Amino acid sequence: LLKRLSLRAASNLIKLDCFIRRKDAPPVLCPKGGQAVLQAYYRPPGSPRKKQIARFGISTVRGPPAPPIDDTVRDTFGIEQFPLGGIGVAAIIYMFVEEEYRKRGIGELALEVISAIHAVQGCDFTVLVADDKGSGKLVEWYEAHGFKRAPKLQNMMGSPDGNFGTTMIAPTTLPSDFFSRCKIRW
């Protein structure tokens, strides 16, 4: 609770500083330490309390360059020319939406927000390990949302031979109208 309060206070101080200096607040604030948790809440009609319905853990910094990432991007996306500093990759560590709130667009919105955060942080691609216990449904869901299987990253992502899921990768995107359409509260 104390950590949450201190983060909220820091966020409010940044907003106040921007207001005093008559500057726009940054669209995304990422904590030090390289990881962040995004949470989704729902307030049922007539209820004074919000209910947490989803959590998403992400990395917020570029990972180090690695030949398997270069090979995957070259093979999967046909990109031969890489940026000067190499390909920047960040990760989705976990995504969870309460079962009763699935199929309502929460996961899709989360992917859009995460992609925008990674793009703002200078990352070119987002990687993840989709663990659907072999059913294939989660992998298909990610594929429907722009992710591609990345078998060359299985070992690097801690899932040798797919034992803990299927490693996937997608390019990050930051549409020009993203921050006017999607109001992120921080």
mmCIF file of C-alpha atoms in Angstrom:
data_model
loop_
_atom_site.group_PDB
_atom_site.id
_atom_site.type_symbol
_atom_site.label_atom_id
_atom_site.label_comp_id
_atom_site.label_asym_id
_atom_site.label_seq_id
_atom_site.Cartn_x
_atom_site.Cartn_y
_atom_site.Cartn_z
ATOM 1 C CA LEU A 1 0.000 0.000 0.000
ATOM 2 C CA LEU A 2 2.826 2.403 0.872
ATOM 3 C CA LYS A 3 4.536 1.741 -2.470
ATOM 4 C CA ARG A 4 1.274 2.402 -4.337
ATOM 5 C CA LEU A 5 0.746 5.663 -2.457
ATOM 6 C CA SER A 6 4.291 6.824 -3.149
ATOM 7 C CA LEU A 7 3.876 6.062 -6.878
ATOM 8 C CA ARG A 8 0.562 7.959 -6.937
ATOM 9 C CA ALA A 9 2.220 10.924 -5.173
ATOM 10 C CA ALA A 10 5.115 10.916 -7.655
ATOM 11 C CA SER A 11 2.664 10.802 -10.552
ATOM 12 C CA ASN A 12 0.692 13.737 -9.147
ATOM 13 C CA LEU A 13 3.880 15.758 -8.597
ATOM 14 C CA ILE A 14 4.883 15.243 -12.227
ATOM 15 C CA LYS A 15 1.418 16.353 -13.366
ATOM 16 C CA LEU A 16 1.586 19.415 -11.087
ATOM 17 C CA ASP A 17 5.048 20.324 -12.379
ATOM 18 C CA CYS A 18 3.794 20.080 -15.970
ATOM 19 C CA PHE A 19 0.766 22.233 -15.111
ATOM 20 C CA ILE A 20 2.927 24.928 -13.469
ATOM 21 C CA ARG A 21 5.338 24.974 -16.418
ATOM 22 C CA ARG A 22 2.397 24.926 -18.852
ATOM 23 C CA LYS A 23 3.668 21.796 -20.557
ATOM 24 C CA ASP A 24 1.810 18.661 -21.550
ATOM 25 C CA ALA A 25 2.195 15.759 -19.158
ATOM 26 C CA PRO A 26 4.058 12.788 -20.657
ATOM 27 C CA PRO A 27 1.650 10.285 -22.198
ATOM 28 C CA VAL A 28 3.331 7.332 -20.475
ATOM 29 C CA LEU A 29 5.226 7.083 -17.209
ATOM 30 C CA CYS A 30 7.204 3.899 -16.628
ATOM 31 C CA PRO A 31 8.709 3.102 -13.255
ATOM 32 C CA LYS A 32 12.370 2.451 -12.678
ATOM 33 C CA GLY A 33 13.255 -1.185 -12.419
ATOM 34 C CA GLY A 34 12.163 -2.158 -15.896
ATOM 35 C CA GLN A 35 8.744 -3.633 -15.100
ATOM 36 C CA ALA A 36 5.209 -2.365 -14.670
ATOM 37 C CA VAL A 37 1.802 -3.791 -13.836
ATOM 38 C CA LEU A 38 -1.282 -2.528 -15.634
ATOM 39 C CA GLN A 39 -4.618 -3.179 -13.967
ATOM 40 C CA ALA A 40 -8.180 -2.993 -15.228
ATOM 41 C CA TYR A 41 -11.104 -2.258 -12.912
ATOM 42 C CA TYR A 42 -14.873 -2.361 -13.242
ATOM 43 C CA ARG A 43 -17.412 -0.655 -11.022
ATOM 44 C CA PRO A 44 -20.690 -2.608 -11.054
ATOM 45 C CA PRO A 45 -23.785 -0.391 -11.343
ATOM 46 C CA GLY A 46 -24.905 0.819 -7.916
ATOM 47 C CA SER A 47 -21.706 -0.344 -6.227
ATOM 48 C CA PRO A 48 -19.342 2.113 -4.501
ATOM 49 C CA ARG A 49 -16.366 -0.235 -4.941
ATOM 50 C CA LYS A 50 -14.335 -1.070 -8.012
ATOM 51 C CA LYS A 51 -13.498 -4.685 -8.783
ATOM 52 C CA GLN A 52 -10.156 -5.617 -10.322
ATOM 53 C CA ILE A 53 -10.903 -7.644 -13.432
ATOM 54 C CA ALA A 54 -7.514 -7.890 -15.161
ATOM 55 C CA ARG A 55 -3.734 -7.596 -14.586
ATOM 56 C CA PHE A 56 -0.954 -7.310 -17.117
ATOM 57 C CA GLY A 57 2.759 -7.464 -16.301
ATOM 58 C CA ILE A 58 5.197 -5.968 -18.790
ATOM 59 C CA SER A 59 8.818 -4.987 -19.125
ATOM 60 C CA THR A 60 9.348 -1.281 -19.743
ATOM 61 C CA VAL A 61 12.898 -1.210 -21.077
ATOM 62 C CA ARG A 62 14.609 -2.562 -24.166
ATOM 63 C CA GLY A 63 16.236 -5.918 -23.724
ATOM 64 C CA PRO A 64 19.827 -6.382 -24.887
ATOM 65 C CA PRO A 65 20.495 -7.196 -28.545
ATOM 66 C CA ALA A 66 20.620 -10.924 -29.256
ATOM 67 C CA PRO A 67 21.282 -12.909 -32.442
ATOM 68 C CA PRO A 68 18.161 -15.112 -31.980
ATOM 69 C CA ILE A 69 16.005 -11.947 -31.972
ATOM 70 C CA ASP A 70 17.692 -10.667 -35.146
ATOM 71 C CA ASP A 71 17.208 -14.070 -36.821
ATOM 72 C CA THR A 72 13.553 -14.217 -35.771
ATOM 73 C CA VAL A 73 12.792 -10.716 -37.061
ATOM 74 C CA ARG A 74 14.638 -11.430 -40.317
ATOM 75 C CA ASP A 75 12.847 -14.787 -40.864
ATOM 76 C CA THR A 76 9.389 -13.838 -39.583
ATOM 77 C CA PHE A 77 9.003 -10.279 -40.835
ATOM 78 C CA GLY A 78 11.504 -10.194 -43.724
ATOM 79 C CA ILE A 79 13.368 -7.226 -42.260
ATOM 80 C CA GLU A 80 17.013 -7.123 -43.318
ATOM 81 C CA GLN A 81 18.041 -3.602 -42.257
ATOM 82 C CA PHE A 82 18.083 -3.156 -38.493
ATOM 83 C CA PRO A 83 18.184 0.152 -36.559
ATOM 84 C CA LEU A 84 21.586 1.479 -35.538
ATOM 85 C CA GLY A 85 21.252 0.345 -31.906
ATOM 86 C CA GLY A 86 19.872 -3.045 -32.934
ATOM 87 C CA ILE A 87 16.350 -4.318 -32.572
ATOM 88 C CA GLY A 88 14.675 -3.220 -29.348
ATOM 89 C CA VAL A 89 12.462 -5.826 -27.713
ATOM 90 C CA ALA A 90 10.321 -5.658 -24.581
ATOM 91 C CA ALA A 91 8.129 -8.373 -23.100
ATOM 92 C CA ILE A 92 4.669 -9.142 -21.875
ATOM 93 C CA ILE A 93 5.374 -11.080 -18.706
ATOM 94 C CA TYR A 94 1.780 -12.063 -18.058
ATOM 95 C CA MET A 95 -1.772 -11.200 -19.060
ATOM 96 C CA PHE A 96 -4.777 -12.247 -17.032
ATOM 97 C CA VAL A 97 -8.438 -11.317 -17.435
ATOM 98 C CA GLU A 98 -11.015 -12.754 -15.040
ATOM 99 C CA GLU A 99 -12.998 -15.400 -16.884
ATOM 100 C CA GLU A 100 -16.369 -13.666 -16.544
ATOM 101 C CA TYR A 101 -14.918 -10.526 -18.225
ATOM 102 C CA ARG A 102 -13.273 -12.250 -21.189
ATOM 103 C CA LYS A 103 -14.468 -11.651 -24.759
ATOM 104 C CA ARG A 104 -15.291 -8.009 -23.949
ATOM 105 C CA GLY A 105 -12.270 -6.405 -25.623
ATOM 106 C CA ILE A 106 -10.185 -6.004 -22.451
ATOM 107 C CA GLY A 107 -7.308 -8.131 -23.745
ATOM 108 C CA GLU A 108 -7.338 -6.350 -27.106
ATOM 109 C CA LEU A 109 -7.210 -2.956 -25.416
ATOM 110 C CA ALA A 110 -4.395 -4.175 -23.162
ATOM 111 C CA LEU A 111 -2.372 -5.305 -26.199
ATOM 112 C CA GLU A 112 -2.876 -1.900 -27.817
ATOM 113 C CA VAL A 113 -1.788 -0.063 -24.658
ATOM 114 C CA ILE A 114 1.208 -2.350 -24.102
ATOM 115 C CA SER A 115 2.317 -1.933 -27.715
ATOM 116 C CA ALA A 116 2.085 1.851 -27.354
ATOM 117 C CA ILE A 117 4.071 1.801 -24.093
ATOM 118 C CA HIS A 118 6.757 -0.343 -25.693
ATOM 119 C CA ALA A 119 6.883 1.949 -28.747
ATOM 120 C CA VAL A 120 7.241 5.045 -26.523
ATOM 121 C CA GLN A 121 10.087 3.273 -24.710
ATOM 122 C CA GLY A 122 11.912 2.778 -28.030
ATOM 123 C CA CYS A 123 11.155 -0.908 -28.466
ATOM 124 C CA ASP A 124 10.513 -2.253 -31.954
ATOM 125 C CA PHE A 125 8.895 -5.565 -30.973
ATOM 126 C CA THR A 126 6.979 -7.158 -28.113
ATOM 127 C CA VAL A 127 7.611 -10.785 -27.162
ATOM 128 C CA LEU A 128 5.670 -13.156 -24.923
ATOM 129 C CA VAL A 129 5.213 -16.822 -24.067
ATOM 130 C CA ALA A 130 1.614 -17.949 -24.582
ATOM 131 C CA ASP A 131 0.856 -20.852 -22.254
ATOM 132 C CA ASP A 132 -2.496 -22.370 -23.087
ATOM 133 C CA LYS A 133 -1.652 -25.839 -21.743
ATOM 134 C CA GLY A 134 -1.553 -27.182 -25.296
ATOM 135 C CA SER A 135 -5.089 -26.257 -26.360
ATOM 136 C CA GLY A 136 -3.878 -23.801 -29.005
ATOM 137 C CA LYS A 137 -6.678 -21.316 -28.238
ATOM 138 C CA LEU A 138 -4.465 -18.653 -26.641
ATOM 139 C CA VAL A 139 -1.840 -18.960 -29.373
ATOM 140 C CA GLU A 140 -4.585 -18.510 -31.983
ATOM 141 C CA TRP A 141 -5.911 -15.465 -30.077
ATOM 142 C CA TYR A 142 -2.478 -13.821 -30.106
ATOM 143 C CA GLU A 143 -2.042 -14.680 -33.806
ATOM 144 C CA ALA A 144 -5.385 -13.009 -34.533
ATOM 145 C CA HIS A 145 -3.951 -9.890 -32.848
ATOM 146 C CA GLY A 146 -0.732 -9.650 -34.856
ATOM 147 C CA PHE A 147 1.653 -11.972 -33.022
ATOM 148 C CA LYS A 148 3.645 -14.607 -34.859
ATOM 149 C CA ARG A 149 5.251 -17.763 -33.505
ATOM 150 C CA ALA A 150 8.950 -17.348 -32.755
ATOM 151 C CA PRO A 151 10.477 -20.837 -32.374
ATOM 152 C CA LYS A 152 14.055 -19.513 -32.373
ATOM 153 C CA LEU A 153 13.269 -17.610 -29.150
ATOM 154 C CA GLN A 154 11.883 -20.612 -27.202
ATOM 155 C CA ASN A 155 15.082 -21.306 -25.237
ATOM 156 C CA MET A 156 15.912 -17.627 -24.731
ATOM 157 C CA MET A 157 12.426 -16.966 -23.298
ATOM 158 C CA GLY A 158 12.677 -19.840 -20.818
ATOM 159 C CA SER A 159 10.427 -22.284 -22.628
ATOM 160 C CA PRO A 160 12.718 -24.898 -24.192
ATOM 161 C CA ASP A 161 10.892 -27.162 -26.625
ATOM 162 C CA GLY A 162 7.692 -25.268 -25.839
ATOM 163 C CA ASN A 163 7.418 -26.897 -22.397
ATOM 164 C CA PHE A 164 5.987 -23.733 -20.856
ATOM 165 C CA GLY A 165 4.187 -22.308 -23.861
ATOM 166 C CA THR A 166 4.751 -20.909 -27.330
ATOM 167 C CA THR A 167 7.048 -17.917 -27.774
ATOM 168 C CA MET A 168 5.512 -15.205 -29.964
ATOM 169 C CA ILE A 169 6.558 -11.785 -31.287
ATOM 170 C CA ALA A 170 4.802 -8.741 -32.798
ATOM 171 C CA PRO A 171 5.948 -5.310 -33.955
ATOM 172 C CA THR A 172 5.043 -2.421 -31.669
ATOM 173 C CA THR A 173 2.728 0.281 -32.940
ATOM 174 C CA LEU A 174 1.856 3.764 -31.839
ATOM 175 C CA PRO A 175 -0.953 5.178 -33.978
ATOM 176 C CA SER A 176 -0.858 8.979 -34.182
ATOM 177 C CA ASP A 177 -4.315 9.224 -32.584
ATOM 178 C CA PHE A 178 -3.661 6.690 -29.820
ATOM 179 C CA PHE A 179 -3.466 9.084 -26.870
ATOM 180 C CA SER A 180 -6.509 11.048 -27.988
ATOM 181 C CA ARG A 181 -8.550 7.836 -28.321
ATOM 182 C CA CYS A 182 -7.266 5.903 -25.330
ATOM 183 C CA LYS A 183 -7.248 7.781 -22.061
ATOM 184 C CA ILE A 184 -4.756 6.036 -19.811
ATOM 185 C CA ARG A 185 -4.982 6.974 -16.161
ATOM 186 C CA TRP A 186 -1.678 7.080 -14.372
#
